[in-house]
PDB file of C-alpha atoms and ligand atoms in Angstrom:
ATOM      1  CA  MET A   1     163.003   0.999 -27.966  1.00 50.00           C
ATOM      2  CA  SER A   2     161.572   0.546 -24.530  1.00 55.00           C
ATOM      3  CA  ASN A   3     159.149  -2.201 -23.679  1.00 56.00           C
ATOM      4  CA  THR A   4     156.224   0.093 -23.725  1.00 59.00           C
ATOM      5  CA  ASP A   5     156.466   0.568 -27.532  1.00 75.00           C
ATOM      6  CA  PHE A   6     155.650  -3.089 -28.233  1.00 89.00           C
ATOM      7  CA  SER A   7     152.160  -4.779 -28.642  1.00 93.00           C
ATOM      8  CA  LEU A   8     153.474  -7.843 -26.845  1.00 97.00           C
ATOM      9  CA  ALA A   9     156.624  -8.341 -24.772  1.00 97.00           C
ATOM     10  CA  ILE A  10     157.349 -11.800 -23.472  1.00 98.00           C
ATOM     11  CA  GLU A  11     160.355 -12.199 -21.108  1.00 98.00           C
ATOM     12  CA  ASP A  12     161.937 -15.370 -19.612  1.00 98.00           C
ATOM     13  CA  LEU A  13     158.634 -17.080 -20.091  1.00 98.00           C
ATOM     14  CA  THR A  14     158.721 -20.723 -18.817  1.00 98.00           C
ATOM     15  CA  VAL A  15     156.106 -23.653 -18.391  1.00 97.00           C
ATOM     16  CA  SER A  16     156.616 -27.248 -17.707  1.00 96.00           C
ATOM     17  CA  PHE A  17     154.356 -30.153 -18.005  1.00 95.00           C
ATOM     18  CA  ASP A  18     155.455 -32.864 -15.401  1.00 92.00           C
ATOM     19  CA  GLY A  19     158.885 -31.420 -15.422  1.00 90.00           C
ATOM     20  CA  PHE A  20     159.308 -31.185 -19.133  1.00 95.00           C
ATOM     21  CA  LYS A  21     159.810 -27.504 -20.206  1.00 96.00           C
ATOM     22  CA  ALA A  22     157.613 -27.019 -23.043  1.00 97.00           C
ATOM     23  CA  ILE A  23     158.591 -23.334 -22.900  1.00 98.00           C
ATOM     24  CA  ASP A  24     161.936 -22.559 -21.749  1.00 97.00           C
ATOM     25  CA  GLN A  25     162.961 -18.943 -20.911  1.00 97.00           C
ATOM     26  CA  VAL A  26     161.460 -17.438 -24.116  1.00 98.00           C
ATOM     27  CA  ASN A  27     161.978 -13.778 -24.993  1.00 98.00           C
ATOM     28  CA  LEU A  28     159.624 -12.406 -27.875  1.00 98.00           C
ATOM     29  CA  TYR A  29     158.814  -8.944 -28.796  1.00 97.00           C
ATOM     30  CA  ILE A  30     155.968  -8.108 -31.312  1.00 97.00           C
ATOM     31  CA  ASP A  31     155.538  -4.554 -32.602  1.00 94.00           C
ATOM     32  CA  ARG A  32     152.293  -2.874 -33.020  1.00 92.00           C
ATOM     33  CA  ASN A  33     150.832  -3.698 -36.515  1.00 91.00           C
ATOM     34  CA  GLU A  34     153.383  -6.341 -37.011  1.00 93.00           C
ATOM     35  CA  LEU A  35     152.550  -9.770 -38.580  1.00 94.00           C
ATOM     36  CA  ARG A  36     154.961 -12.368 -37.097  1.00 96.00           C
ATOM     37  CA  VAL A  37     155.231 -15.945 -38.321  1.00 96.00           C
ATOM     38  CA  ILE A  38     156.324 -18.639 -35.939  1.00 97.00           C
ATOM     39  CA  ILE A  39     157.686 -21.923 -37.373  1.00 96.00           C
ATOM     40  CA  GLY A  40     159.485 -24.943 -36.077  1.00 95.00           C
ATOM     41  CA  PRO A  41     159.206 -28.759 -35.705  1.00 95.00           C
ATOM     42  CA  ASN A  42     156.301 -30.521 -34.094  1.00 94.00           C
ATOM     43  CA  GLY A  43     156.545 -30.517 -30.335  1.00 95.00           C
ATOM     44  CA  ALA A  44     158.661 -27.203 -30.412  1.00 97.00           C
ATOM     45  CA  GLY A  45     156.144 -25.274 -28.135  1.00 98.00           C
ATOM     46  CA  LYS A  46     154.472 -23.231 -30.761  1.00 97.00           C
ATOM     47  CA  THR A  47     150.895 -23.936 -29.774  1.00 96.00           C
ATOM     48  CA  THR A  48     151.745 -23.825 -26.050  1.00 97.00           C
ATOM     49  CA  LEU A  49     153.139 -20.391 -26.423  1.00 98.00           C
ATOM     50  CA  LEU A  50     149.880 -19.191 -27.850  1.00 97.00           C
ATOM     51  CA  ASP A  51     148.118 -20.953 -24.988  1.00 97.00           C
ATOM     52  CA  LEU A  52     150.197 -18.898 -22.539  1.00 98.00           C
ATOM     53  CA  ILE A  53     149.519 -15.716 -24.213  1.00 98.00           C
ATOM     54  CA  CYS A  54     145.721 -16.118 -24.377  1.00 97.00           C
ATOM     55  CA  GLY A  55     145.591 -17.502 -20.858  1.00 96.00           C
ATOM     56  CA  LYS A  56     144.603 -21.218 -21.660  1.00 96.00           C
ATOM     57  CA  THR A  57     147.712 -22.271 -19.924  1.00 96.00           C
ATOM     58  CA  ARG A  58     149.416 -20.457 -16.848  1.00 96.00           C
ATOM     59  CA  ALA A  59     153.102 -19.518 -16.906  1.00 96.00           C
ATOM     60  CA  ALA A  60     155.223 -21.172 -14.324  1.00 95.00           C
ATOM     61  CA  ALA A  61     157.705 -18.139 -14.479  1.00 97.00           C
ATOM     62  CA  GLY A  62     158.290 -15.119 -16.595  1.00 98.00           C
ATOM     63  CA  SER A  63     156.332 -12.106 -17.892  1.00 98.00           C
ATOM     64  CA  ILE A  64     153.805 -11.661 -20.739  1.00 98.00           C
ATOM     65  CA  LYS A  65     153.088  -7.839 -21.294  1.00 97.00           C
ATOM     66  CA  PHE A  66     150.444  -6.774 -23.695  1.00 97.00           C
ATOM     67  CA  LYS A  67     150.196  -2.984 -24.211  1.00 95.00           C
ATOM     68  CA  ASN A  68     152.599  -2.954 -21.125  1.00 95.00           C
ATOM     69  CA  ILE A  69     149.818  -4.664 -19.041  1.00 97.00           C
ATOM     70  CA  GLU A  70     151.151  -7.915 -17.156  1.00 97.00           C
ATOM     71  CA  LEU A  71     148.978 -10.888 -18.331  1.00 97.00           C
ATOM     72  CA  THR A  72     150.315 -13.760 -16.645  1.00 97.00           C
ATOM     73  CA  LYS A  73     147.919 -13.878 -13.746  1.00 95.00           C
ATOM     74  CA  MET A  74     145.070 -12.495 -15.608  1.00 97.00           C
ATOM     75  CA  ALA A  75     141.875 -14.727 -16.417  1.00 96.00           C
ATOM     76  CA  GLU A  76     141.384 -15.714 -20.052  1.00 94.00           C
ATOM     77  CA  PHE A  77     138.128 -13.668 -20.494  1.00 92.00           C
ATOM     78  CA  LYS A  78     139.855 -10.516 -19.334  1.00 95.00           C
ATOM     79  CA  ARG A  79     142.614 -11.012 -21.835  1.00 96.00           C
ATOM     80  CA  VAL A  80     139.973 -11.224 -24.527  1.00 93.00           C
ATOM     81  CA  ARG A  81     138.462  -7.930 -23.335  1.00 92.00           C
ATOM     82  CA  LEU A  82     141.970  -6.294 -23.462  1.00 95.00           C
ATOM     83  CA  GLY A  83     142.070  -7.029 -27.117  1.00 95.00           C
ATOM     84  CA  ILE A  84     143.475 -10.736 -27.481  1.00 97.00           C
ATOM     85  CA  GLY A  85     141.741 -13.046 -30.021  1.00 95.00           C
ATOM     86  CA  ARG A  86     142.847 -16.573 -30.532  1.00 93.00           C
ATOM     87  CA  LYS A  87     142.007 -19.048 -33.217  1.00 88.00           C
ATOM     88  CA  PHE A  88     142.503 -22.597 -32.593  1.00 77.00           C
ATOM     89  CA  GLN A  89     143.454 -25.295 -35.154  1.00 69.00           C
ATOM     90  CA  THR A  90     140.014 -26.669 -35.567  1.00 72.00           C
ATOM     91  CA  PRO A  91     137.274 -24.111 -36.370  1.00 70.00           C
ATOM     92  CA  SER A  92     134.663 -23.626 -33.835  1.00 85.00           C
ATOM     93  CA  ILE A  93     131.749 -22.097 -35.559  1.00 94.00           C
ATOM     94  CA  TYR A  94     127.942 -22.540 -35.237  1.00 96.00           C
ATOM     95  CA  GLU A  95     127.160 -24.872 -38.180  1.00 96.00           C
ATOM     96  CA  ASN A  96     123.391 -24.342 -37.934  1.00 97.00           C
ATOM     97  CA  LEU A  97     123.577 -20.674 -37.985  1.00 97.00           C
ATOM     98  CA  THR A  98     124.028 -18.450 -41.024  1.00 97.00           C
ATOM     99  CA  VAL A  99     127.298 -16.783 -41.709  1.00 98.00           C
ATOM    100  CA  PHE A 100     125.458 -13.398 -40.783  1.00 97.00           C
ATOM    101  CA  GLN A 101     124.382 -14.938 -37.674  1.00 96.00           C
ATOM    102  CA  ASN A 102     127.876 -16.303 -36.652  1.00 96.00           C
ATOM    103  CA  LEU A 103     129.388 -12.881 -37.087  1.00 96.00           C
ATOM    104  CA  GLU A 104     126.541 -11.208 -35.379  1.00 93.00           C
ATOM    105  CA  VAL A 105     126.698 -13.320 -32.217  1.00 91.00           C
ATOM    106  CA  SER A 106     130.432 -12.632 -32.064  1.00 92.00           C
ATOM    107  CA  PHE A 107     129.868  -8.948 -31.576  1.00 89.00           C
ATOM    108  CA  PRO A 108     131.083  -8.052 -28.104  1.00 84.00           C
ATOM    109  CA  LYS A 109     128.052  -7.713 -25.870  1.00 71.00           C
ATOM    110  CA  GLY A 110     127.101  -5.485 -23.091  1.00 57.00           C
ATOM    111  CA  ARG A 111     127.473  -7.014 -19.715  1.00 45.00           C
ATOM    112  CA  SER A 112     123.787  -7.644 -19.050  1.00 46.00           C
ATOM    113  CA  VAL A 113     121.402  -9.979 -20.822  1.00 53.00           C
ATOM    114  CA  LEU A 114     119.126  -7.121 -21.613  1.00 54.00           C
ATOM    115  CA  GLY A 115     122.039  -5.258 -23.028  1.00 55.00           C
ATOM    116  CA  ALA A 116     122.761  -8.062 -25.293  1.00 55.00           C
ATOM    117  CA  LEU A 117     119.317  -8.236 -26.578  1.00 56.00           C
ATOM    118  CA  ALA A 118     119.053  -4.567 -27.267  1.00 56.00           C
ATOM    119  CA  PHE A 119     122.200  -4.702 -29.235  1.00 50.00           C
ATOM    120  CA  VAL A 120     121.221  -7.486 -31.519  1.00 52.00           C
ATOM    121  CA  CYS A 121     119.773  -5.625 -34.504  1.00 58.00           C
ATOM    122  CA  ASP A 122     121.823  -2.446 -34.023  1.00 77.00           C
ATOM    123  CA  GLU A 123     122.952  -0.547 -36.902  1.00 82.00           C
ATOM    124  CA  GLU A 124     126.588  -0.578 -35.689  1.00 85.00           C
ATOM    125  CA  VAL A 125     126.405  -4.501 -35.471  1.00 89.00           C
ATOM    126  CA  GLN A 126     125.033  -4.850 -39.050  1.00 91.00           C
ATOM    127  CA  GLN A 127     127.628  -2.440 -40.356  1.00 92.00           C
ATOM    128  CA  ARG A 128     130.495  -4.411 -38.747  1.00 93.00           C
ATOM    129  CA  VAL A 129     129.274  -7.765 -39.862  1.00 96.00           C
ATOM    130  CA  HIS A 130     129.213  -6.469 -43.441  1.00 96.00           C
ATOM    131  CA  THR A 131     132.763  -4.943 -43.089  1.00 95.00           C
ATOM    132  CA  VAL A 132     134.187  -8.158 -41.503  1.00 96.00           C
ATOM    133  CA  ALA A 133     132.317 -10.390 -43.955  1.00 97.00           C
ATOM    134  CA  SER A 134     134.005  -8.761 -46.921  1.00 95.00           C
ATOM    135  CA  ASP A 135     137.360  -8.847 -45.206  1.00 95.00           C
ATOM    136  CA  VAL A 136     137.176 -12.574 -44.859  1.00 96.00           C
ATOM    137  CA  LEU A 137     135.858 -13.084 -48.353  1.00 96.00           C
ATOM    138  CA  LEU A 138     132.403 -14.173 -47.187  1.00 97.00           C
ATOM    139  CA  GLY A 139     130.522 -10.970 -48.311  1.00 97.00           C
ATOM    140  CA  ASP A 140     128.432 -12.909 -50.850  1.00 97.00           C
ATOM    141  CA  ARG A 141     127.862 -15.809 -48.378  1.00 97.00           C
ATOM    142  CA  LEU A 142     126.085 -13.980 -45.532  1.00 97.00           C
ATOM    143  CA  GLN A 143     122.772 -15.969 -45.854  1.00 97.00           C
ATOM    144  CA  LEU A 144     124.325 -19.320 -46.313  1.00 98.00           C
ATOM    145  CA  GLN A 145     124.346 -21.797 -43.368  1.00 98.00           C
ATOM    146  CA  ALA A 146     127.847 -22.069 -41.972  1.00 97.00           C
ATOM    147  CA  GLY A 147     127.795 -25.931 -42.059  1.00 97.00           C
ATOM    148  CA  LEU A 148     127.609 -25.626 -45.852  1.00 97.00           C
ATOM    149  CA  LEU A 149     130.882 -23.640 -46.172  1.00 96.00           C
ATOM    150  CA  SER A 150     133.970 -25.241 -47.473  1.00 93.00           C
ATOM    151  CA  HIS A 151     136.580 -26.063 -44.959  1.00 91.00           C
ATOM    152  CA  GLY A 152     138.699 -23.019 -45.997  1.00 93.00           C
ATOM    153  CA  GLN A 153     135.663 -20.771 -45.752  1.00 95.00           C
ATOM    154  CA  LYS A 154     134.938 -22.005 -42.311  1.00 94.00           C
ATOM    155  CA  GLN A 155     138.427 -20.983 -41.270  1.00 93.00           C
ATOM    156  CA  TRP A 156     137.718 -17.582 -42.612  1.00 96.00           C
ATOM    157  CA  LEU A 157     134.523 -17.255 -40.878  1.00 96.00           C
ATOM    158  CA  GLU A 158     136.262 -18.148 -37.487  1.00 95.00           C
ATOM    159  CA  ILE A 159     138.750 -15.377 -38.229  1.00 96.00           C
ATOM    160  CA  GLY A 160     135.893 -13.134 -39.017  1.00 96.00           C
ATOM    161  CA  MET A 161     134.167 -14.070 -35.691  1.00 95.00           C
ATOM    162  CA  LEU A 162     137.424 -12.818 -33.863  1.00 95.00           C
ATOM    163  CA  LEU A 163     137.483  -9.616 -35.993  1.00 95.00           C
ATOM    164  CA  MET A 164     134.079  -8.844 -34.842  1.00 94.00           C
ATOM    165  CA  GLN A 165     135.717  -8.102 -31.444  1.00 92.00           C
ATOM    166  CA  GLU A 166     138.335  -5.894 -32.986  1.00 93.00           C
ATOM    167  CA  PRO A 167     141.281  -7.551 -31.392  1.00 95.00           C
ATOM    168  CA  GLU A 168     144.558  -5.695 -31.237  1.00 96.00           C
ATOM    169  CA  LEU A 169     146.470  -8.924 -31.096  1.00 97.00           C
ATOM    170  CA  LEU A 170     145.372 -11.973 -33.087  1.00 97.00           C
ATOM    171  CA  LEU A 171     146.756 -15.474 -32.643  1.00 97.00           C
ATOM    172  CA  LEU A 172     146.340 -17.878 -35.484  1.00 96.00           C
ATOM    173  CA  ASP A 173     147.497 -21.485 -35.085  1.00 94.00           C
ATOM    174  CA  GLU A 174     147.844 -23.239 -38.532  1.00 92.00           C
ATOM    175  CA  PRO A 175     145.194 -21.329 -40.330  1.00 91.00           C
ATOM    176  CA  ILE A 176     145.573 -22.841 -43.730  1.00 92.00           C
ATOM    177  CA  ALA A 177     145.738 -26.460 -42.651  1.00 88.00           C
ATOM    178  CA  GLY A 178     143.453 -28.420 -45.036  1.00 87.00           C
ATOM    179  CA  MET A 179     142.869 -25.601 -47.386  1.00 91.00           C
ATOM    180  CA  SER A 180     142.914 -25.815 -51.188  1.00 92.00           C
ATOM    181  CA  ALA A 181     145.748 -24.099 -53.095  1.00 93.00           C
ATOM    182  CA  LYS A 182     143.457 -21.219 -54.143  1.00 94.00           C
ATOM    183  CA  GLU A 183     142.207 -20.755 -50.501  1.00 95.00           C
ATOM    184  CA  ARG A 184     145.834 -20.637 -49.374  1.00 94.00           C
ATOM    185  CA  ASP A 185     146.546 -17.887 -51.780  1.00 94.00           C
ATOM    186  CA  GLN A 186     143.390 -16.098 -50.655  1.00 95.00           C
ATOM    187  CA  THR A 187     144.279 -16.496 -47.067  1.00 96.00           C
ATOM    188  CA  ALA A 188     147.723 -14.848 -47.677  1.00 94.00           C
ATOM    189  CA  GLU A 189     146.096 -11.778 -49.173  1.00 93.00           C
ATOM    190  CA  LEU A 190     143.432 -11.812 -46.302  1.00 93.00           C
ATOM    191  CA  LEU A 191     146.033 -11.790 -43.558  1.00 92.00           C
ATOM    192  CA  LYS A 192     148.075  -8.981 -45.157  1.00 88.00           C
ATOM    193  CA  ARG A 193     144.683  -7.023 -45.127  1.00 88.00           C
ATOM    194  CA  ILE A 194     143.705  -7.565 -41.463  1.00 89.00           C
ATOM    195  CA  CYS A 195     146.980  -6.916 -40.024  1.00 86.00           C
ATOM    196  CA  ASN A 196     146.943  -3.223 -41.071  1.00 84.00           C
ATOM    197  CA  ASN A 197     145.587  -2.066 -37.716  1.00 87.00           C
ATOM    198  CA  ARG A 198     146.589  -4.827 -35.363  1.00 94.00           C
ATOM    199  CA  SER A 199     149.374  -7.255 -34.468  1.00 95.00           C
ATOM    200  CA  VAL A 200     149.007 -10.769 -35.757  1.00 96.00           C
ATOM    201  CA  ILE A 201     151.046 -14.014 -34.801  1.00 97.00           C
ATOM    202  CA  VAL A 202     150.520 -16.865 -37.179  1.00 96.00           C
ATOM    203  CA  ILE A 203     151.991 -20.420 -36.627  1.00 96.00           C
ATOM    204  CA  GLU A 204     152.405 -22.165 -39.861  1.00 93.00           C
ATOM    205  CA  HIS A 205     154.149 -25.123 -41.465  1.00 88.00           C
ATOM    206  CA  ASP A 206     153.697 -24.340 -45.243  1.00 88.00           C
ATOM    207  CA  MET A 207     156.994 -22.638 -46.226  1.00 89.00           C
ATOM    208  CA  ASP A 208     155.559 -21.249 -49.444  1.00 89.00           C
ATOM    209  CA  PHE A 209     152.786 -19.635 -47.527  1.00 93.00           C
ATOM    210  CA  VAL A 210     155.267 -18.372 -44.914  1.00 93.00           C
ATOM    211  CA  LYS A 211     157.400 -16.785 -47.616  1.00 91.00           C
ATOM    212  CA  ARG A 212     154.329 -14.923 -48.998  1.00 92.00           C
ATOM    213  CA  ILE A 213     153.193 -13.270 -45.646  1.00 91.00           C
ATOM    214  CA  ALA A 214     156.246 -13.096 -43.569  1.00 81.00           C
ATOM    215  CA  SER A 215     158.341 -10.054 -42.879  1.00 83.00           C
ATOM    216  CA  LYS A 216     159.818 -11.497 -39.646  1.00 94.00           C
ATOM    217  CA  VAL A 217     159.941 -15.152 -38.766  1.00 96.00           C
ATOM    218  CA  THR A 218     160.644 -16.782 -35.202  1.00 97.00           C
ATOM    219  CA  VAL A 219     161.955 -20.417 -35.379  1.00 97.00           C
ATOM    220  CA  MET A 220     161.230 -22.430 -32.110  1.00 97.00           C
ATOM    221  CA  HIS A 221     162.924 -25.581 -31.197  1.00 97.00           C
ATOM    222  CA  GLN A 222     162.530 -27.668 -27.920  1.00 96.00           C
ATOM    223  CA  GLY A 223     160.820 -24.833 -26.054  1.00 97.00           C
ATOM    224  CA  LYS A 224     163.300 -22.110 -27.155  1.00 97.00           C
ATOM    225  CA  ILE A 225     163.812 -19.507 -29.736  1.00 97.00           C
ATOM    226  CA  LEU A 226     166.305 -21.017 -32.185  1.00 97.00           C
ATOM    227  CA  ALA A 227     166.465 -17.981 -34.609  1.00 96.00           C
ATOM    228  CA  GLU A 228     164.796 -14.920 -35.579  1.00 97.00           C
ATOM    229  CA  GLY A 229     164.855 -12.550 -38.455  1.00 96.00           C
ATOM    230  CA  PRO A 230     163.680 -11.945 -42.063  1.00 94.00           C
ATOM    231  CA  MET A 231     162.802 -15.119 -44.069  1.00 92.00           C
ATOM    232  CA  SER A 232     165.977 -14.708 -46.300  1.00 90.00           C
ATOM    233  CA  LYS A 233     168.183 -14.981 -43.281  1.00 93.00           C
ATOM    234  CA  ILE A 234     166.205 -17.820 -41.793  1.00 93.00           C
ATOM    235  CA  GLN A 235     166.308 -19.941 -44.700  1.00 91.00           C
ATOM    236  CA  SER A 236     170.119 -19.934 -44.953  1.00 92.00           C
ATOM    237  CA  ASP A 237     170.708 -20.441 -41.260  1.00 94.00           C
ATOM    238  CA  PRO A 238     172.413 -23.673 -40.820  1.00 93.00           C
ATOM    239  CA  ARG A 239     170.781 -24.391 -37.312  1.00 93.00           C
ATOM    240  CA  VAL A 240     167.292 -23.837 -38.897  1.00 93.00           C
ATOM    241  CA  ILE A 241     168.094 -26.129 -41.826  1.00 92.00           C
ATOM    242  CA  GLU A 242     169.253 -28.841 -39.501  1.00 92.00           C
ATOM    243  CA  VAL A 243     166.286 -28.982 -37.051  1.00 91.00           C
ATOM    244  CA  TYR A 244     163.514 -27.996 -39.531  1.00 87.00           C
ATOM    245  CA  LEU A 245     163.873 -26.841 -43.092  1.00 83.00           C
ATOM    246  CA  GLY A 246     166.047 -29.852 -44.102  1.00 79.00           C
ATOM    247  CA  HIS A 247     163.490 -32.263 -43.247  1.00 69.00           C
TER     248      HIS A 247
HETATM  249  P1  LIG B 301     153.947 -27.401 -31.370  1.00 69.40           P
HETATM  250  O1  LIG B 301     152.595 -26.697 -31.410  1.00 69.40           O
HETATM  251  O2  LIG B 301     155.075 -26.636 -31.576  1.00 69.40           O
HETATM  252  O3  LIG B 301     153.769 -28.675 -32.244  1.00 69.40           O
HETATM  253  P2  LIG B 301     153.110 -27.869 -28.512  1.00 69.40           P
HETATM  254  O4  LIG B 301     153.096 -26.607 -27.913  1.00 69.40           O
HETATM  255  O5  LIG B 301     151.796 -28.533 -28.920  1.00 69.40           O
HETATM  256  O6  LIG B 301     154.131 -28.044 -29.830  1.00 69.40           O
HETATM  257  O7  LIG B 301     153.829 -29.020 -27.673  1.00 69.40           O
HETATM  258  C1  LIG B 301     155.012 -28.832 -26.968  1.00 69.40           C
HETATM  259  C2  LIG B 301     155.415 -29.893 -26.172  1.00 69.40           C
HETATM  260  O8  LIG B 301     154.580 -29.832 -24.952  1.00 69.40           O
HETATM  261  C3  LIG B 301     155.031 -31.178 -26.763  1.00 69.40           C
HETATM  262  O9  LIG B 301     155.999 -32.178 -26.188  1.00 69.40           O
HETATM  263  C4  LIG B 301     153.659 -31.714 -26.165  1.00 69.40           C
HETATM  264  O10 LIG B 301     153.420 -32.979 -25.940  1.00 69.40           O
HETATM  265  C5  LIG B 301     153.807 -30.917 -24.830  1.00 69.40           C
HETATM  266  N1  LIG B 301     152.426 -30.497 -24.325  1.00 69.40           N
HETATM  267  C6  LIG B 301     151.721 -29.504 -24.817  1.00 69.40           C
HETATM  268  N2  LIG B 301     150.642 -29.320 -24.098  1.00 69.40           N
HETATM  269  C7  LIG B 301     150.655 -30.055 -23.011  1.00 69.40           C
HETATM  270  C8  LIG B 301     149.766 -30.383 -21.898  1.00 69.40           C
HETATM  271  N3  LIG B 301     148.797 -29.711 -21.634  1.00 69.40           N
HETATM  272  N4  LIG B 301     150.234 -31.390 -20.973  1.00 69.40           N
HETATM  273  C9  LIG B 301     151.336 -32.050 -21.169  1.00 69.40           C
HETATM  274  N5  LIG B 301     152.197 -31.924 -22.343  1.00 69.40           N
HETATM  275  C10 LIG B 301     151.835 -30.980 -23.231  1.00 69.40           C
HETATM  276 MG1  LIG B 302     150.909 -26.835 -32.484  1.00 69.40          MG
END
């Protein structure tokens, strides 16, 4: 397989903070339509890796290619335009707007202010809002003020806001943190549904959840990839048990 077949190809990626290598010569390849889970102990570099992919942090060395386009020197907003969507650990939604409005304002706008206004009530936007809302289990909550949603529903709404942009690569950092057991189950189904036509990278700690969604798991430790493979193989890997699963 050549690098052009991957959605994301990361090679020799390195970044240091005051001489400490938070990411140390990482290689990572994500297929189109793949759902990849990244696990590892606190401080392993998982969040930093997503920061590097979305452009929040700049790489010191190495390469990040998305759809075979080099990203390392590209501005964050351009990476969004190319199709990368990033969800952070705490949801950032507009609490005073309704669910519908939160999704509506997330529709990618034309370049000019006038263009943006002309778009607002467009049929296409309405259609997309309804599709996305049902994808993230909020189809019957469209007129509710977002601040009144449960914590889990706020997380789904933020995923929905990213889906409005139809990203080809979605980056989710601990999406089920703070969710109820039922919401976790629902999120597992939601993720399987939304990775049908895009690649998704999920960082997660909850191993029951990881088992439910993962086909391939990458284990990070001290800024490096410690192991990679199907969950069954990862679970019985003595190095993974030592640094992570055994704790
Ligand atoms: P994880 O998400 O796996 O828990 P992080 O990527 O958040 O780990 O952090 C990896 C390491 O890099 C940690 O030791 C953290 O303290 C350090 N780190 C992350 N971001 C910064 C930053 N902006 N400045 C300095 N150190 C950082
Ligand atoms: Mg983290």
